[in-house]
mmCIF file of C-alpha atoms in Angstrom:
data_model
loop_
_atom_site.group_PDB
_atom_site.id
_atom_site.type_symbol
_atom_site.label_atom_id
_atom_site.label_comp_id
_atom_site.label_asym_id
_atom_site.label_seq_id
_atom_site.Cartn_x
_atom_site.Cartn_y
_atom_site.Cartn_z
ATOM 1 C CA MET A 1 -21.351 14.060 -0.888
ATOM 2 C CA SER A 2 -21.846 10.414 -2.330
ATOM 3 C CA GLU A 3 -25.092 9.585 -3.400
ATOM 4 C CA ILE A 4 -26.790 6.098 -5.154
ATOM 5 C CA VAL A 5 -29.059 6.677 -8.076
ATOM 6 C CA VAL A 6 -30.816 3.455 -9.102
ATOM 7 C CA SER A 7 -32.791 2.956 -12.415
ATOM 8 C CA GLU A 8 -35.284 0.768 -13.579
ATOM 9 C CA SER A 9 -33.319 -0.861 -16.023
ATOM 10 C CA SER A 10 -29.844 -0.275 -17.565
ATOM 11 C CA ALA A 11 -30.993 2.073 -20.646
ATOM 12 C CA LYS A 12 -32.163 4.712 -17.536
ATOM 13 C CA VAL A 13 -29.082 4.374 -16.147
ATOM 14 C CA VAL A 14 -27.048 5.683 -18.664
ATOM 15 C CA LYS A 15 -28.932 7.969 -19.609
ATOM 16 C CA SER A 16 -29.245 9.463 -15.608
ATOM 17 C CA LEU A 17 -25.419 8.711 -15.925
ATOM 18 C CA CYS A 18 -25.395 11.218 -18.680
ATOM 19 C CA GLU A 19 -27.951 13.972 -17.644
ATOM 20 C CA ASN A 20 -24.955 14.193 -14.600
ATOM 21 C CA ILE A 21 -22.224 14.619 -17.022
ATOM 22 C CA VAL A 22 -23.659 17.302 -19.282
ATOM 23 C CA GLN A 23 -25.068 19.360 -15.422
ATOM 24 C CA ALA A 24 -20.978 18.478 -14.398
ATOM 25 C CA ILE A 25 -19.805 20.461 -16.869
ATOM 26 C CA GLU A 26 -22.260 23.763 -17.102
ATOM 27 C CA THR A 27 -21.797 23.845 -13.537
ATOM 28 C CA LEU A 28 -17.801 23.530 -13.957
ATOM 29 C CA ALA A 29 -17.015 25.658 -17.350
ATOM 30 C CA GLN A 30 -18.591 29.490 -14.890
ATOM 31 C CA ASN A 31 -15.064 29.114 -13.521
ATOM 32 C CA ARG A 32 -12.761 26.271 -15.439
ATOM 33 C CA GLU A 33 -9.933 27.291 -18.855
ATOM 34 C CA PHE A 34 -10.476 23.684 -19.783
ATOM 35 C CA ILE A 35 -12.286 20.631 -18.014
ATOM 36 C CA THR A 36 -11.048 17.305 -17.601
ATOM 37 C CA ILE A 37 -13.418 13.652 -18.585
ATOM 38 C CA GLY A 38 -11.717 10.536 -16.868
ATOM 39 C CA LEU A 39 -12.582 7.759 -19.213
ATOM 40 C CA SER A 40 -12.936 4.467 -18.516
ATOM 41 C CA GLY A 41 -13.514 0.878 -20.214
ATOM 42 C CA GLY A 42 -15.452 -1.983 -20.228
ATOM 43 C CA SER A 43 -19.527 -2.056 -21.141
ATOM 44 C CA LEU A 44 -18.989 1.856 -20.226
ATOM 45 C CA ILE A 45 -17.513 2.818 -23.756
ATOM 46 C CA LYS A 46 -20.479 1.452 -26.201
ATOM 47 C CA GLN A 47 -23.171 2.793 -23.777
ATOM 48 C CA LEU A 48 -21.254 5.806 -22.920
ATOM 49 C CA SER A 49 -21.043 6.591 -26.850
ATOM 50 C CA GLU A 50 -24.764 5.710 -27.252
ATOM 51 C CA GLU A 51 -26.052 7.838 -25.237
ATOM 52 C CA LEU A 52 -24.142 10.820 -24.893
ATOM 53 C CA PRO A 53 -23.886 12.311 -28.469
ATOM 54 C CA HIS A 54 -27.922 12.675 -28.072
ATOM 55 C CA TYR A 55 -26.834 15.900 -25.378
ATOM 56 C CA LYS A 56 -24.593 16.840 -27.679
ATOM 57 C CA GLN A 57 -27.057 20.092 -28.600
ATOM 58 C CA ASN A 58 -25.609 21.182 -24.344
ATOM 59 C CA ILE A 59 -22.372 20.019 -24.387
ATOM 60 C CA ASP A 60 -21.471 21.835 -28.184
ATOM 61 C CA PRO A 61 -21.275 25.163 -26.370
ATOM 62 C CA PHE A 62 -18.664 23.534 -24.332
ATOM 63 C CA LEU A 63 -17.221 21.649 -26.788
ATOM 64 C CA SER A 64 -13.647 23.402 -26.988
ATOM 65 C CA LYS A 65 -13.214 23.867 -23.129
ATOM 66 C CA LEU A 66 -13.231 19.501 -23.204
ATOM 67 C CA ARG A 67 -10.165 17.217 -22.837
ATOM 68 C CA PHE A 68 -10.381 13.516 -22.896
ATOM 69 C CA LEU A 69 -8.206 11.152 -20.632
ATOM 70 C CA PHE A 70 -7.819 7.730 -19.625
ATOM 71 C CA CYS A 71 -8.527 6.712 -15.798
ATOM 72 C CA ASP A 72 -6.648 3.178 -17.226
ATOM 73 C CA GLU A 73 -5.629 2.245 -20.267
ATOM 74 C CA ARG A 74 -3.753 -1.269 -21.531
ATOM 75 C CA PHE A 75 -0.237 -1.403 -22.397
ATOM 76 C CA VAL A 76 -1.507 -2.093 -26.018
ATOM 77 C CA PRO A 77 -1.380 -0.445 -29.595
ATOM 78 C CA LEU A 78 -3.939 2.843 -30.367
ATOM 79 C CA ASP A 79 -5.592 0.624 -32.880
ATOM 80 C CA HIS A 80 -5.905 -2.440 -30.562
ATOM 81 C CA GLU A 81 -9.139 -4.187 -29.690
ATOM 82 C CA ASP A 82 -7.870 -4.100 -26.476
ATOM 83 C CA CYS A 83 -7.132 -0.343 -26.074
ATOM 84 C CA THR A 84 -9.678 1.797 -24.318
ATOM 85 C CA TYR A 85 -9.026 4.501 -26.816
ATOM 86 C CA TYR A 86 -9.932 2.730 -29.359
ATOM 87 C CA GLY A 87 -12.865 1.308 -28.251
ATOM 88 C CA PHE A 88 -13.912 4.800 -28.111
ATOM 89 C CA LEU A 89 -12.775 5.969 -31.687
ATOM 90 C CA LYS A 90 -14.234 2.117 -32.787
ATOM 91 C CA ASN A 91 -17.429 2.857 -31.670
ATOM 92 C CA ASN A 92 -17.624 6.549 -32.988
ATOM 93 C CA PHE A 93 -17.468 8.264 -29.583
ATOM 94 C CA TYR A 94 -14.933 11.456 -31.176
ATOM 95 C CA LYS A 95 -16.815 12.243 -34.079
ATOM 96 C CA ASN A 96 -20.755 11.456 -32.954
ATOM 97 C CA LEU A 97 -19.833 14.869 -30.476
ATOM 98 C CA ASN A 98 -17.409 16.411 -33.270
ATOM 99 C CA ILE A 99 -14.539 15.913 -29.810
ATOM 100 C CA GLN A 100 -11.039 16.928 -31.951
ATOM 101 C CA SER A 101 -8.252 14.476 -32.509
ATOM 102 C CA ASP A 102 -5.925 17.439 -29.704
ATOM 103 C CA ASN A 103 -8.171 16.794 -27.346
ATOM 104 C CA VAL A 104 -8.220 13.497 -26.140
ATOM 105 C CA PHE A 105 -4.782 12.026 -24.735
ATOM 106 C CA PRO A 106 -4.007 8.820 -25.124
ATOM 107 C CA ILE A 107 -0.975 6.736 -23.438
ATOM 108 C CA LYS A 108 2.280 6.342 -25.121
ATOM 109 C CA ALA A 109 1.443 3.191 -26.801
ATOM 110 C CA ASP A 110 4.856 2.754 -28.495
ATOM 111 C CA ALA A 111 6.819 3.432 -25.397
ATOM 112 C CA GLU A 112 9.733 1.256 -24.532
ATOM 113 C CA ASN A 113 7.969 -0.417 -21.823
ATOM 114 C CA VAL A 114 5.016 0.464 -19.369
ATOM 115 C CA GLU A 115 6.899 1.350 -16.552
ATOM 116 C CA GLU A 116 7.927 4.727 -19.470
ATOM 117 C CA CYS A 117 4.384 5.155 -20.567
ATOM 118 C CA ALA A 118 3.478 5.380 -17.594
ATOM 119 C CA LYS A 119 6.019 8.001 -16.922
ATOM 120 C CA ASP A 120 5.120 9.374 -20.063
ATOM 121 C CA TYR A 121 1.276 9.593 -19.323
ATOM 122 C CA GLU A 122 2.088 10.718 -15.758
ATOM 123 C CA THR A 123 3.722 13.997 -17.249
ATOM 124 C CA LYS A 124 0.632 14.312 -19.592
ATOM 125 C CA MET A 125 -1.810 13.620 -16.812
ATOM 126 C CA LYS A 126 0.074 16.657 -14.904
ATOM 127 C CA SER A 127 -1.094 19.345 -17.128
ATOM 128 C CA LEU A 128 -4.249 19.094 -16.749
ATOM 129 C CA LEU A 129 -4.508 18.685 -13.349
ATOM 130 C CA ASN A 130 -7.486 21.330 -11.680
ATOM 131 C CA SER A 131 -6.900 23.977 -9.016
ATOM 132 C CA ASN A 132 -7.445 20.676 -6.469
ATOM 133 C CA ASN A 133 -4.371 18.658 -7.818
ATOM 134 C CA GLY A 134 -7.132 16.151 -9.206
ATOM 135 C CA PHE A 135 -9.424 15.913 -12.819
ATOM 136 C CA ASP A 136 -12.532 17.511 -12.957
ATOM 137 C CA ILE A 137 -15.326 14.362 -14.209
ATOM 138 C CA LEU A 138 -14.205 10.828 -13.648
ATOM 139 C CA LEU A 139 -16.229 7.782 -15.090
ATOM 140 C CA LEU A 140 -15.525 4.604 -13.233
ATOM 141 C CA GLY A 141 -16.468 1.193 -13.695
ATOM 142 C CA LEU A 142 -16.754 -1.961 -11.233
ATOM 143 C CA GLY A 143 -15.243 -4.623 -12.001
ATOM 144 C CA PRO A 144 -16.870 -7.737 -10.153
ATOM 145 C CA ASP A 145 -14.553 -8.513 -8.334
ATOM 146 C CA GLY A 146 -14.146 -5.247 -6.736
ATOM 147 C CA HIS A 147 -11.445 -3.042 -9.211
ATOM 148 C CA THR A 148 -11.883 -0.192 -10.761
ATOM 149 C CA CYS A 149 -9.168 1.755 -13.558
ATOM 150 C CA SER A 150 -6.355 -0.894 -13.209
ATOM 151 C CA ILE A 151 -6.968 -1.168 -9.268
ATOM 152 C CA PHE A 152 -7.053 -4.656 -8.001
ATOM 153 C CA PRO A 153 -8.092 -6.584 -4.796
ATOM 154 C CA ASP A 154 -5.441 -8.007 -3.174
ATOM 155 C CA HIS A 155 -2.820 -6.798 -5.286
ATOM 156 C CA GLU A 156 0.705 -4.811 -5.507
ATOM 157 C CA SER A 157 -1.657 -2.170 -7.633
ATOM 158 C CA PHE A 158 -4.212 -1.673 -5.114
ATOM 159 C CA THR A 159 -1.142 -0.823 -2.366
ATOM 160 C CA ASP A 160 1.097 1.369 -5.391
ATOM 161 C CA ALA A 161 -1.786 2.914 -6.790
ATOM 162 C CA THR A 162 -3.330 4.039 -2.296
ATOM 163 C CA LYS A 163 0.960 4.959 -1.062
ATOM 164 C CA THR A 164 2.431 6.617 -4.273
ATOM 165 C CA GLN A 165 2.321 10.657 -4.700
ATOM 166 C CA SER A 166 2.964 9.347 -8.734
ATOM 167 C CA LEU A 167 0.077 9.780 -9.929
ATOM 168 C CA VAL A 168 -0.175 7.170 -12.810
ATOM 169 C CA ILE A 169 1.495 4.240 -12.263
ATOM 170 C CA PRO A 170 2.229 0.817 -13.944
ATOM 171 C CA VAL A 171 1.158 -2.212 -14.077
ATOM 172 C CA ARG A 172 2.844 -5.059 -14.334
ATOM 173 C CA ASP A 173 0.799 -8.327 -14.221
ATOM 174 C CA SER A 174 -3.105 -7.445 -13.991
ATOM 175 C CA PRO A 175 -5.387 -10.346 -12.385
ATOM 176 C CA LYS A 176 -7.188 -9.114 -15.663
ATOM 177 C CA PRO A 177 -6.175 -9.981 -19.043
ATOM 178 C CA PRO A 178 -3.925 -7.451 -20.901
ATOM 179 C CA PRO A 179 -1.508 -8.166 -17.704
ATOM 180 C CA GLN A 180 0.558 -4.816 -18.457
ATOM 181 C CA ARG A 181 -1.420 -0.897 -17.932
ATOM 182 C CA VAL A 182 -1.636 2.378 -16.754
ATOM 183 C CA THR A 183 -3.860 4.022 -14.507
ATOM 184 C CA LEU A 184 -4.600 6.839 -12.530
ATOM 185 C CA THR A 185 -4.030 6.467 -8.717
ATOM 186 C CA LEU A 186 -6.405 6.995 -5.677
ATOM 187 C CA PRO A 187 -4.495 9.978 -4.544
ATOM 188 C CA TYR A 188 -5.423 11.994 -7.688
ATOM 189 C CA ILE A 189 -8.501 10.198 -8.307
ATOM 190 C CA ASN A 190 -9.921 10.977 -5.159
ATOM 191 C CA ASN A 191 -9.045 14.716 -5.678
ATOM 192 C CA SER A 192 -11.256 14.827 -8.186
ATOM 193 C CA SER A 193 -14.505 17.114 -8.404
ATOM 194 C CA TYR A 194 -16.820 14.255 -9.972
ATOM 195 C CA LEU A 195 -17.068 10.576 -9.225
ATOM 196 C CA PHE A 196 -19.797 9.202 -11.420
ATOM 197 C CA PHE A 197 -19.587 5.101 -10.954
ATOM 198 C CA CYS A 198 -20.897 3.139 -13.661
ATOM 199 C CA ALA A 199 -22.428 -0.734 -11.961
ATOM 200 C CA ILE A 200 -25.152 -2.981 -13.823
ATOM 201 C CA GLY A 201 -27.068 -6.168 -13.455
ATOM 202 C CA GLU A 202 -27.304 -8.386 -10.447
ATOM 203 C CA GLY A 203 -23.810 -9.509 -11.206
ATOM 204 C CA LYS A 204 -22.987 -6.428 -9.512
ATOM 205 C CA ALA A 205 -25.484 -7.089 -5.941
ATOM 206 C CA ASN A 206 -23.194 -8.653 -4.190
ATOM 207 C CA MET A 207 -20.035 -6.339 -4.552
ATOM 208 C CA LEU A 208 -22.543 -2.784 -4.315
ATOM 209 C CA LYS A 209 -23.659 -4.255 -0.872
ATOM 210 C CA ARG A 210 -19.693 -4.984 0.643
ATOM 211 C CA ILE A 211 -18.841 -1.472 -1.174
ATOM 212 C CA LEU A 212 -22.062 0.589 -0.137
ATOM 213 C CA LYS A 213 -23.423 -0.779 2.566
ATOM 214 C CA ASP A 214 -20.130 -2.791 4.243
ATOM 215 C CA LYS A 215 -18.061 -0.285 3.098
ATOM 216 C CA ASP A 216 -15.445 -3.252 2.842
ATOM 217 C CA LEU A 217 -12.165 -1.238 2.429
ATOM 218 C CA THR A 218 -10.717 -4.079 1.073
ATOM 219 C CA LEU A 219 -11.613 -3.266 -2.057
ATOM 220 C CA PRO A 220 -9.588 -0.559 -4.415
ATOM 221 C CA SER A 221 -13.994 0.946 -5.375
ATOM 222 C CA ALA A 222 -14.556 1.412 -1.429
ATOM 223 C CA ASN A 223 -11.895 3.968 -1.187
ATOM 224 C CA VAL A 224 -13.044 6.224 -4.006
ATOM 225 C CA CYS A 225 -14.053 8.647 -1.803
ATOM 226 C CA PRO A 226 -13.888 12.858 -2.759
ATOM 227 C CA ILE A 227 -11.362 14.520 -0.247
ATOM 228 C CA LEU A 228 -12.741 17.651 -1.597
ATOM 229 C CA LYS A 229 -15.782 19.760 0.802
ATOM 230 C CA ASP A 230 -17.994 20.083 -2.975
ATOM 231 C CA GLY A 231 -16.633 16.759 -4.051
ATOM 232 C CA VAL A 232 -19.111 14.635 -5.494
ATOM 233 C CA LEU A 233 -19.456 10.526 -5.634
ATOM 234 C CA LYS A 234 -22.111 9.180 -7.241
ATOM 235 C CA TRP A 235 -22.479 5.594 -7.800
ATOM 236 C CA PHE A 236 -25.639 5.020 -10.965
ATOM 237 C CA ILE A 237 -27.447 1.408 -10.433
ATOM 238 C CA ASP A 238 -29.894 -0.663 -11.902
ATOM 239 C CA GLN A 239 -32.523 -2.873 -9.801
ATOM 240 C CA PRO A 240 -30.759 -5.354 -9.907
ATOM 241 C CA ALA A 241 -27.066 -4.259 -9.099
ATOM 242 C CA ALA A 242 -29.155 -2.435 -6.226
ATOM 243 C CA LYS A 243 -31.078 -5.459 -4.537
ATOM 244 C CA TYR A 244 -29.088 -5.769 -1.590
ATOM 245 C CA LEU A 245 -28.739 -2.818 -1.272
#
């Protein structure tokens, strides 16, 4: 099932996204020992950190079940400005939701190299896979070039993330700095239950047309599609981003 949710402002986009996150948690909690939520970087960090705590009362009954992972991460120290984990920390996401550190799964930033970092993160992530061999809720961003996670068009990361049997792969020469990263791969992304994209602003309009209207599969984000019969794919966008749809 795929759905496009258009809101009139960026604030209402994020509000709608958070409402859907809460609804998904409430649904999943009925038959999950724990619930995995994949976080992404960029503007989503500040937006989620400001809005989701407004739903703390709804989330609190399920808080002990929540496990937070990263859909991709930059291979930098955990206190580096480019680190997604640090971005959420700095914006008080974990603190304001009272998330225990044991339930947050950052990368091994002091691994010998990015390949070892990816192997270590894969081991961690395998312990979090649900019975569908995927995750529960992944919060995904859309780059201006159509990338999602650290899977870039016309780049080996796209080939590797599509064809590999690995859950996590290293990215050694990302076209977007910093160059070294780790990322979840498309088979495991698509095995997940709820796939929520957030894209805001007229700058995303042409790319959304290529993905949602033209079905341009040369773009990594256009290849995100739930495999599960009851899997959910939702795009949360504002009116300027929906300009060409």
